[in-house]
Coordinates of C-alpha atoms and ligand atoms in Angstrom, one line a residue:
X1130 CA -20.6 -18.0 4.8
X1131 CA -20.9 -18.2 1.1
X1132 CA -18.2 -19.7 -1.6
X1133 CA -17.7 -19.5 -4.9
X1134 CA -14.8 -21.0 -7.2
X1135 CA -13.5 -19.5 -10.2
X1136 CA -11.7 -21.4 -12.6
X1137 CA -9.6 -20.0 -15.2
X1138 CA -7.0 -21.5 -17.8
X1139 CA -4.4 -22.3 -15.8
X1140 CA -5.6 -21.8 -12.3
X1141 CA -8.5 -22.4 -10.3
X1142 CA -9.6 -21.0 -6.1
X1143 CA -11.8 -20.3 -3.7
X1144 CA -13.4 -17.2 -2.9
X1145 CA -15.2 -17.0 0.9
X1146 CA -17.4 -14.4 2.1
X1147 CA -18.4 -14.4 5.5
X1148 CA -18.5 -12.7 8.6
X1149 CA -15.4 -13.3 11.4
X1150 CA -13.2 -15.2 9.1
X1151 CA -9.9 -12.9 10.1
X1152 CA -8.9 -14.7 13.2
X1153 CA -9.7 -18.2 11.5
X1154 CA -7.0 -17.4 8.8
X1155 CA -4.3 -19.7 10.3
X1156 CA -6.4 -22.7 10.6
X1157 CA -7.9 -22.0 7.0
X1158 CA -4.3 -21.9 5.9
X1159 CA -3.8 -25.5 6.7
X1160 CA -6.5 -26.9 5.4
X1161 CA -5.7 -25.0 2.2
X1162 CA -2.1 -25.2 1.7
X1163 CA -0.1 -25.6 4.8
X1164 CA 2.5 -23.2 4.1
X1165 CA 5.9 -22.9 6.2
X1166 CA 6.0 -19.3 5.8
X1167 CA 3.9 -16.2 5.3
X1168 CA 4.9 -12.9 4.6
X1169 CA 1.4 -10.6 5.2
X1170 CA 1.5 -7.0 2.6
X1171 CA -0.4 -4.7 4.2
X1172 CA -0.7 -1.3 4.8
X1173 CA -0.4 1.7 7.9
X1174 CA -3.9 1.8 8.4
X1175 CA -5.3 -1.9 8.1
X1176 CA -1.8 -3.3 10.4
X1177 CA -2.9 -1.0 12.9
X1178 CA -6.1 -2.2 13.0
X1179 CA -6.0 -5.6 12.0
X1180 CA -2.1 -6.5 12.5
X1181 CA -2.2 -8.5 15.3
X1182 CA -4.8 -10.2 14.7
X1183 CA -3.5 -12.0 11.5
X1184 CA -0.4 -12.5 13.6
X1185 CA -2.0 -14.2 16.5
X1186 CA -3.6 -16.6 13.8
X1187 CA -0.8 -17.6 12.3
X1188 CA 1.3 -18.0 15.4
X1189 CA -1.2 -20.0 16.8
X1190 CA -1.7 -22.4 13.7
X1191 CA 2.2 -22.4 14.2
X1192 CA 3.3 -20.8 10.7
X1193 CA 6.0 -18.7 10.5
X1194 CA 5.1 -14.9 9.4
X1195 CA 6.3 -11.5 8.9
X1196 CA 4.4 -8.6 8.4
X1197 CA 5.6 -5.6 5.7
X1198 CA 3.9 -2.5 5.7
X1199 CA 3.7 -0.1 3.0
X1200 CA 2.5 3.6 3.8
X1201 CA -1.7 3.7 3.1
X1202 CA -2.9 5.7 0.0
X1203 CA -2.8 5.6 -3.9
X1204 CA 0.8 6.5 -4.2
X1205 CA 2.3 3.3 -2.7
X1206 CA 1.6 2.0 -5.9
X1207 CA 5.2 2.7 -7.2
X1208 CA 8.3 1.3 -8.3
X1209 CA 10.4 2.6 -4.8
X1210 CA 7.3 0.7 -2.7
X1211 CA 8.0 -2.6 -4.6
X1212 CA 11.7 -2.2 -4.3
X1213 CA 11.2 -2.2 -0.5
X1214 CA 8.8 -5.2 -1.0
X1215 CA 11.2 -7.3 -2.3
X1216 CA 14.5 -6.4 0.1
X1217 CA 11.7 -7.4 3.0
X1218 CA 10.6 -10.3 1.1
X1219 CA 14.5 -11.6 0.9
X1220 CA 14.7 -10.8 4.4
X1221 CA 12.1 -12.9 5.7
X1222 CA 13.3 -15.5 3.2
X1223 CA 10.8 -16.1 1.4
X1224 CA 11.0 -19.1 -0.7
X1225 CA 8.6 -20.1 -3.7
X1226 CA 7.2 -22.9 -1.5
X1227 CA 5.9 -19.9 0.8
X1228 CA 2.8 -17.5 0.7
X1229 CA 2.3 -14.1 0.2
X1230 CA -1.1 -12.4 1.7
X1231 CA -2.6 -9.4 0.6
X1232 CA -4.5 -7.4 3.3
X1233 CA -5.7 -4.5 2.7
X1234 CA -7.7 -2.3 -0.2
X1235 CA -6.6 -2.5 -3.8
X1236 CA -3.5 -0.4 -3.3
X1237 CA -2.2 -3.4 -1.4
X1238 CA -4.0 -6.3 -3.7
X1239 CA -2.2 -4.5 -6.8
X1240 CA 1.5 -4.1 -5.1
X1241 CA 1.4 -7.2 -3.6
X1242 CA 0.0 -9.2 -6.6
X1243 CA 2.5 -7.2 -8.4
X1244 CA 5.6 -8.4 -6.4
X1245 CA 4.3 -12.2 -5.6
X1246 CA 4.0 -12.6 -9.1
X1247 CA 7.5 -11.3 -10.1
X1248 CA 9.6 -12.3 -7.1
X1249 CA 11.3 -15.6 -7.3
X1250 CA 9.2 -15.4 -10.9
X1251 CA 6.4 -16.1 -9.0
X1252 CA 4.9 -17.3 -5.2
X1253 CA 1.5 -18.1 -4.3
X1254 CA -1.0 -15.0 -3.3
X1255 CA -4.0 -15.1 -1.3
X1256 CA -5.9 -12.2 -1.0
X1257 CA -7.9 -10.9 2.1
X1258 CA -9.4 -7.8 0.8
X1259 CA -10.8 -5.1 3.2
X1260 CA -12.2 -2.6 1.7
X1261 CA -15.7 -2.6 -0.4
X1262 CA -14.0 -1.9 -3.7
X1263 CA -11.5 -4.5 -3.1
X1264 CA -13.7 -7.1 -2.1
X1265 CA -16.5 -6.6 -4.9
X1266 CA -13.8 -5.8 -7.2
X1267 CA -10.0 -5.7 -7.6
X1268 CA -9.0 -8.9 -5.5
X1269 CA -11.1 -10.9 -8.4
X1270 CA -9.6 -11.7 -11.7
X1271 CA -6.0 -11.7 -11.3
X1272 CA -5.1 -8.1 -12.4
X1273 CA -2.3 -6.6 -10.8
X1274 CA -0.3 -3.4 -11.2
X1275 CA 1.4 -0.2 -10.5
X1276 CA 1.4 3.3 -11.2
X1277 CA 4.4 4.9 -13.4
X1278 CA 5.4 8.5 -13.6
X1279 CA 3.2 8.7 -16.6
X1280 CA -0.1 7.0 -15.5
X1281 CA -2.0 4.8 -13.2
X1282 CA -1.4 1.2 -13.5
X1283 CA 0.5 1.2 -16.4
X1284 CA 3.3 -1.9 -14.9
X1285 CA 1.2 -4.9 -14.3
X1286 CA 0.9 -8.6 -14.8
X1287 CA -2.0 -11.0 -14.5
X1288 CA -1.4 -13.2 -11.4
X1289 CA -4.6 -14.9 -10.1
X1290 CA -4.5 -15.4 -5.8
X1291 CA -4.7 -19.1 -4.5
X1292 CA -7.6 -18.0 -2.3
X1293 CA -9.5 -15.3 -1.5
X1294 CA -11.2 -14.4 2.0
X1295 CA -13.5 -11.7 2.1
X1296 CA -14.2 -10.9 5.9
X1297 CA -17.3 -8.1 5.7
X1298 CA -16.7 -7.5 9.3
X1299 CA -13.4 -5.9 8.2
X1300 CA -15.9 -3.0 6.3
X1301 CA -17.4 -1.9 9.8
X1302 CA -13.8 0.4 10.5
X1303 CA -13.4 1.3 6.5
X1304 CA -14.7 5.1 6.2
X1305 CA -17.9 6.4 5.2
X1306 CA -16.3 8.2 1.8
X1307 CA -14.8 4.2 1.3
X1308 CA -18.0 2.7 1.6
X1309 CA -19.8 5.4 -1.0
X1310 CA -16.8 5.2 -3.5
X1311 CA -17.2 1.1 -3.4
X1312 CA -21.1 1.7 -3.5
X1313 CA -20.9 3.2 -7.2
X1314 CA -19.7 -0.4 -8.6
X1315 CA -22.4 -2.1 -6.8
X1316 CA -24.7 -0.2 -8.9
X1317 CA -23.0 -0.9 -12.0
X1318 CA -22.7 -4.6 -11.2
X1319 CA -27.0 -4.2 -11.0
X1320 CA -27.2 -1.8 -13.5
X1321 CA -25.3 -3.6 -16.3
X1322 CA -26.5 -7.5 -15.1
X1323 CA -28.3 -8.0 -12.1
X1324 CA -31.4 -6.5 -11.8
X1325 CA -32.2 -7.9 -8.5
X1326 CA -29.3 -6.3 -6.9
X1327 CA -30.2 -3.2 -8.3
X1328 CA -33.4 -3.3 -6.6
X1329 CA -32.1 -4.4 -3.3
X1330 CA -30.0 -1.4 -3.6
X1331 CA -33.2 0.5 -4.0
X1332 CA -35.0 -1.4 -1.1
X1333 CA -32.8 -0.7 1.5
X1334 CA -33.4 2.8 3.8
X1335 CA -29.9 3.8 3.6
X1336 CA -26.1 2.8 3.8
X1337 CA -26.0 1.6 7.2
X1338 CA -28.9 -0.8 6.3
X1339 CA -27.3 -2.0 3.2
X1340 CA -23.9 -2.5 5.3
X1341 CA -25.5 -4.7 8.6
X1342 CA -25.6 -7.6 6.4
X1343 CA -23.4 -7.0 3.2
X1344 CA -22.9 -10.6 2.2
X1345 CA -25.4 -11.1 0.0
X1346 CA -24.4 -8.0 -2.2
X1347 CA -20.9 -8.9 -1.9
X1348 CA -21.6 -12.2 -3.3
X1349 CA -23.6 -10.8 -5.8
X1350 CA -21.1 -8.8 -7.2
X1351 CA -18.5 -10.8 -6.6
X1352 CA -20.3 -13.5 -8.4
X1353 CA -21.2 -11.1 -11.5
X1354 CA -17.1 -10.1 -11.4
X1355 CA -16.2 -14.2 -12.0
X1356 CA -18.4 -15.1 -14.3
X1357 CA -17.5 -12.0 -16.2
X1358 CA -13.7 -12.6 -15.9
X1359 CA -13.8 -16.6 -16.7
X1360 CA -15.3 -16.1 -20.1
X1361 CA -12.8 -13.1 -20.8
X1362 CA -9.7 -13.4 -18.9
X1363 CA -7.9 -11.1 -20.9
X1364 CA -10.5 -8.0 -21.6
X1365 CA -10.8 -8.7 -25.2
X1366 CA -14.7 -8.3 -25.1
X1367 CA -17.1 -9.3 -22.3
X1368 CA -14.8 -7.8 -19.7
X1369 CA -15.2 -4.7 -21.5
X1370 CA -18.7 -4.4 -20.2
X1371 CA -17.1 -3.7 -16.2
X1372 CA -15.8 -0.4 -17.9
X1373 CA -19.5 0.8 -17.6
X1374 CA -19.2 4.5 -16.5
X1375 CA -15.1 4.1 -16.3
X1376 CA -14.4 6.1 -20.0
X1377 CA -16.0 9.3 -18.5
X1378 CA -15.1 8.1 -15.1
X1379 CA -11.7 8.2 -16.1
X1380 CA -11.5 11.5 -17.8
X1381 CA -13.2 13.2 -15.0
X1382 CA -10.5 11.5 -12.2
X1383 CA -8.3 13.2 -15.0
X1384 CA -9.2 16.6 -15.4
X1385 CA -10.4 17.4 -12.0
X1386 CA -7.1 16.3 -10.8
X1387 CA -6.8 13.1 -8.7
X1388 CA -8.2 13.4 -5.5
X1389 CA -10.9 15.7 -6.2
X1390 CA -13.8 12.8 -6.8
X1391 CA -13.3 9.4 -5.5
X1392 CA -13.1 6.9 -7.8
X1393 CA -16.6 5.7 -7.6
X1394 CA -17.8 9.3 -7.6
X1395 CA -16.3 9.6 -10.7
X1396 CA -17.6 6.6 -12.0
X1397 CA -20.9 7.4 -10.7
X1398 CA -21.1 10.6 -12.8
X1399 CA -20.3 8.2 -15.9
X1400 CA -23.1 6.0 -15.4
X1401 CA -25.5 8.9 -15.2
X1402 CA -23.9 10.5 -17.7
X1403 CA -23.5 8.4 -20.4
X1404 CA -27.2 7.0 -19.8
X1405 CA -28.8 10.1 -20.0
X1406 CA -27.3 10.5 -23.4
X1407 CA -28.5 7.1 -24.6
X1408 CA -31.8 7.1 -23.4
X1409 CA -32.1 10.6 -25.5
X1410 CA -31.5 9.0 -28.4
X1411 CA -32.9 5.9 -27.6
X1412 CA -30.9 3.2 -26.8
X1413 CA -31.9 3.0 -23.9
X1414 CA -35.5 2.2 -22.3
X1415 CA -37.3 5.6 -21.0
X1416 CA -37.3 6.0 -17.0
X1417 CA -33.3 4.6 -16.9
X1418 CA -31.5 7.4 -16.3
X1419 CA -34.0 8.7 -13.7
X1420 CA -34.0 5.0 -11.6
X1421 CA -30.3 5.1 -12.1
X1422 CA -29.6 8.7 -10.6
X1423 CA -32.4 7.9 -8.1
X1424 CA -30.2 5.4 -6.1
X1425 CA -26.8 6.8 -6.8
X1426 CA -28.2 10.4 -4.9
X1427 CA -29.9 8.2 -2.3
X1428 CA -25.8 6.4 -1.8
X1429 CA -24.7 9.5 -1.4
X1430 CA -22.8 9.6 -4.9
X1431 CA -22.8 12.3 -7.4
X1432 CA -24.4 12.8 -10.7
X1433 CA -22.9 15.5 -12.2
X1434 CA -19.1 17.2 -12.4
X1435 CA -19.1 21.2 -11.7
X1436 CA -17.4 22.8 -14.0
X1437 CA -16.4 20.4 -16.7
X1438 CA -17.4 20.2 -20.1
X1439 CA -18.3 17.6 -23.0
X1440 CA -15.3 18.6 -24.9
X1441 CA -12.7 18.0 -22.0
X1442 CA -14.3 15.1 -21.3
X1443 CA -14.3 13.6 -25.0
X1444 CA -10.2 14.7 -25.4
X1445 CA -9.3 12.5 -22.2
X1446 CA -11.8 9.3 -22.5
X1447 CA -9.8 9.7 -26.6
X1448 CA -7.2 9.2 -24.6
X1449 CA -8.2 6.6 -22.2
X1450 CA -5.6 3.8 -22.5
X1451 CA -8.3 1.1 -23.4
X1452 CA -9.2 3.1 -26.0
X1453 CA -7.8 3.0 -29.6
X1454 CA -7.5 4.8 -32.5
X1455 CA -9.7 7.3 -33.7
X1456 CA -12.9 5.2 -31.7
X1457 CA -14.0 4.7 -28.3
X1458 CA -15.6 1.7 -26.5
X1459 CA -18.2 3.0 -24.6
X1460 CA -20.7 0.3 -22.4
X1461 CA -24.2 1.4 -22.3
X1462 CA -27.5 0.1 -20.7
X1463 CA -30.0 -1.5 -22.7
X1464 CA -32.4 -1.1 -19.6
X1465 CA -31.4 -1.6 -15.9
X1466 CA -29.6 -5.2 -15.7
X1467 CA -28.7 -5.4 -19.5
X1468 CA -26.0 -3.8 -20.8
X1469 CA -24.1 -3.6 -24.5
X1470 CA -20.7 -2.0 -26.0
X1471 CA -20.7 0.0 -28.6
X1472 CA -17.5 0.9 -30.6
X1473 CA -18.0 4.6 -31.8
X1474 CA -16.4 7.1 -33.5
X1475 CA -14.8 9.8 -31.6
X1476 CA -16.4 12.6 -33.7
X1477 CA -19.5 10.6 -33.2
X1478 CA -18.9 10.5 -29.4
X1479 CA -18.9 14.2 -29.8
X1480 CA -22.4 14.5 -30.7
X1481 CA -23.7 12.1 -28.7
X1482 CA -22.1 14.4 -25.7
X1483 CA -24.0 17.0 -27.2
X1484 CA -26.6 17.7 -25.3
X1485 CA -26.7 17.8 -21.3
X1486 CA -23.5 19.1 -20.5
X1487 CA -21.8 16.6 -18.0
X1488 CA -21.3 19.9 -15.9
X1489 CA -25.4 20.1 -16.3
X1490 CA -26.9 21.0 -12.7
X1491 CA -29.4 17.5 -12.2
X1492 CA -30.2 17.4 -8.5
X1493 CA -33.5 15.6 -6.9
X1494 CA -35.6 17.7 -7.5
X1495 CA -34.6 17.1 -11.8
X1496 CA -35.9 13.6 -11.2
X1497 CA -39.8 13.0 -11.9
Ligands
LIG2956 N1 -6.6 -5.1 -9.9 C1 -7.8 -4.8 -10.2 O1 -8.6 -5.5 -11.0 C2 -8.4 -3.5 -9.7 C3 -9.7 -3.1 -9.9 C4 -10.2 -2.0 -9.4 C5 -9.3 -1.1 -8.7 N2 -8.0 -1.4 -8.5 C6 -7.1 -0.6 -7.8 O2 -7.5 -0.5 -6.4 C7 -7.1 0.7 -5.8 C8 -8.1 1.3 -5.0 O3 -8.5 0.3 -4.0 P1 -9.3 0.8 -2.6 O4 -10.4 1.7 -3.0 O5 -9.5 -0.4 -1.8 O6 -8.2 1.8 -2.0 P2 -7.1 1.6 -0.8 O7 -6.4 0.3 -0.9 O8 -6.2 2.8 -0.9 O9 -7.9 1.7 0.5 C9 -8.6 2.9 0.8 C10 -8.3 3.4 2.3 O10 -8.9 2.6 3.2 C11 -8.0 2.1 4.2 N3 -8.5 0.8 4.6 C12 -8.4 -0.4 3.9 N4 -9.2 -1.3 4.6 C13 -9.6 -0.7 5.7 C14 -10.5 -1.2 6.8 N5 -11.0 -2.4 6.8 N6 -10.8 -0.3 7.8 C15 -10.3 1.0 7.7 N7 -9.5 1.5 6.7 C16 -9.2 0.6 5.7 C17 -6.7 2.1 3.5 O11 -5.6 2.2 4.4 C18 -6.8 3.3 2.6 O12 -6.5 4.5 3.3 C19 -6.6 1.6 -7.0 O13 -5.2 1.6 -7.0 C20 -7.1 0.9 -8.2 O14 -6.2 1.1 -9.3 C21 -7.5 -2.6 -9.0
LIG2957 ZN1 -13.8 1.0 -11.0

């Protein structure tokens, strides 16, 4: 098992990564905190697989607990859903003294960060993430939020867990299409700082490889994540960097309609995207974009959009809600494992998009 601990201004935890930690939860519990009550936030598809598990754990540690289950998938990230949260909260009677625990993917970490850190004005979190992108990504760094009629996560308040326990034996049921989409930030994590993970990325013969013994990448990124997010709790700069691929990522989730890529496909077309355009004109070392689009194919992730242009593309990153003004932030690679922001224009944006449509047909046999 490997353990990192992040402190932050006003709070400090534990993150574990390990194999079998699930049915050890109880015991870790008391050691930890020794709660009276727990109410466990999950979700359809992780309670039916991993429900009674958590129970039997804390029955058997002898703390109280209640399980609330919202329906799996993106949309449960709504006003109604945290409504419901909170009549079950009240119901078990949850008091600030108590514990609320997040299992599940970032749908879950997000509502249930969302409505520990609101209800009562605040009870303790712990987050046991289980899928990829939640365990590499979302269950670090405190953000939490929900989607309104008018965009994704635009409701949310920074509430950082009390612990988090990262069980990779909770990855071996998450879905193939989960474990690509979580895949594309591992390569950014490489790609923008760690150029050792990159390569073990590169190493490996394919996914199933990479996923026998994920701890080391987990901790990897997990550890790139902290150190990011302690310097720059509130995105003002450094944090920025993390948006690697996520401006045209963005846009493309946008125009192609949600659902149509993945998240991480998305984001994967941004990376190799934007790093074709800046090793063109030469901010980035030669040979980049070709490494880079070498391992996303080899993941099984996507380096081009069909069908959508520079132009569309441009109008929705302008409009990217971390963007300002008449300039967008866009991170780019210096060379595998270093990565910089640079503020630009949007007009200049355009011509940077220029050339090599993002639409642009770049399959294996493109790469030399
Ligand atoms: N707070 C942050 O910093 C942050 C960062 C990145 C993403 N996010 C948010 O995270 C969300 C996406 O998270 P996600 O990709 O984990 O999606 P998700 O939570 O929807 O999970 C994906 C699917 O996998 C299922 N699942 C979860 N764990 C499983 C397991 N172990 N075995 C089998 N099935 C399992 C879920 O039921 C769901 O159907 C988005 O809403 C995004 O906005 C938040
Ligand atoms: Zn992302």
């Amino acid at each position: 098992m490997k353990n990192l601990e992040l402190k932050f201004d006003k709070s400090q935890y534990q993150v574990f990564i390990g194999q079998d930690l699930l049915d050890g939860i109880g015991k870790m519990l008391l050691v930890h905190m020794k709660p009276d009550k727990v109410a466990v936030i999950t979700d359809t598809n992780v309670n039916r697989l991993y429900g009674e598990r958590i129970k039997k754990s804390l029955d058997a540690a002898g703390i109280q607990n209640g399980i609330l289950t919202i329906p799996a998938g993106e949309e449960s990230k709504s006003l109604e859903q945290l409504n419901l949260l909170y009549e079950g909260l009240l119901d078990l009677e949850i008091t600030r003294s108590d514990v609320v625990i997040a299992l599940g993917g970032g749908v879950v970490g997000d509502l249930a960060g969302f409505a520990s850190a609101t209800f009562l004005r605040g009870v303790r979190l712990i987050q046991i993430p289980t899928t990829l992108l939640s365990q590499i990504d979302s269950s670090i760094g405190g953000k939490t939020g929900l989607n309104l009629k008018k965009g994704k996560n635009l409701a949310g308040v920074y509430h950082h867990p009390v612990l988090v326990v990262m069980d990779t034996d909770l990855l071996k049921t998450l879905p193939e299409k989960e474990i690509i989409s979580g895949l594309a930030e591992v390569v950014k994590y490489g790609a923008i700082r760690d150029p050792k993970l990159f390569s073990l990325l590169e190493n490996v013969k394919d996914n199933a490889e990479l996923l026998r013994y994920p701890e080391e990448m987990i901790y990897r990124c997990v550890k790139i994540k902290a150190e990011i997010v302690q310097r720059d709790e509130r995105e003002s700069g450094e944090r920025m960097l993390l948006n690697f691929g996520h401006t045209i990522g963005h846009a493309i989730e946008n125009i192609a309609g949600y659902g149509r890529y993945s998240h991480g496909e998305a984001v994967a077309i941004g990376m190799a995207v934007i790093t074709k355009n800046s090793e063109r004109i030469g901010l980035t070392e030669k040979g980049t974009a070709n490494r880079l689009n070498r391992l996303l194919l080899k993941l099984g992730l996507p380096v081009s959009a069909d069908g959508i242009g520079t132009a569309d593309i441009i109008k929705a990153a302008a409009f990217d809600k971390k963007n300002s003004g008449d300039s967008i932030n866009l991170v780019l690679l210096s060379k595998i494992g270093e990565s910089m922001i640079r503020k630009m224009k949007v007009s200049d944006a355009e011509k940077f998009f220029a050339v090599g449509d993002v639409s642009e047909k770049s399959g294996p046999n493109e790469i030399d």
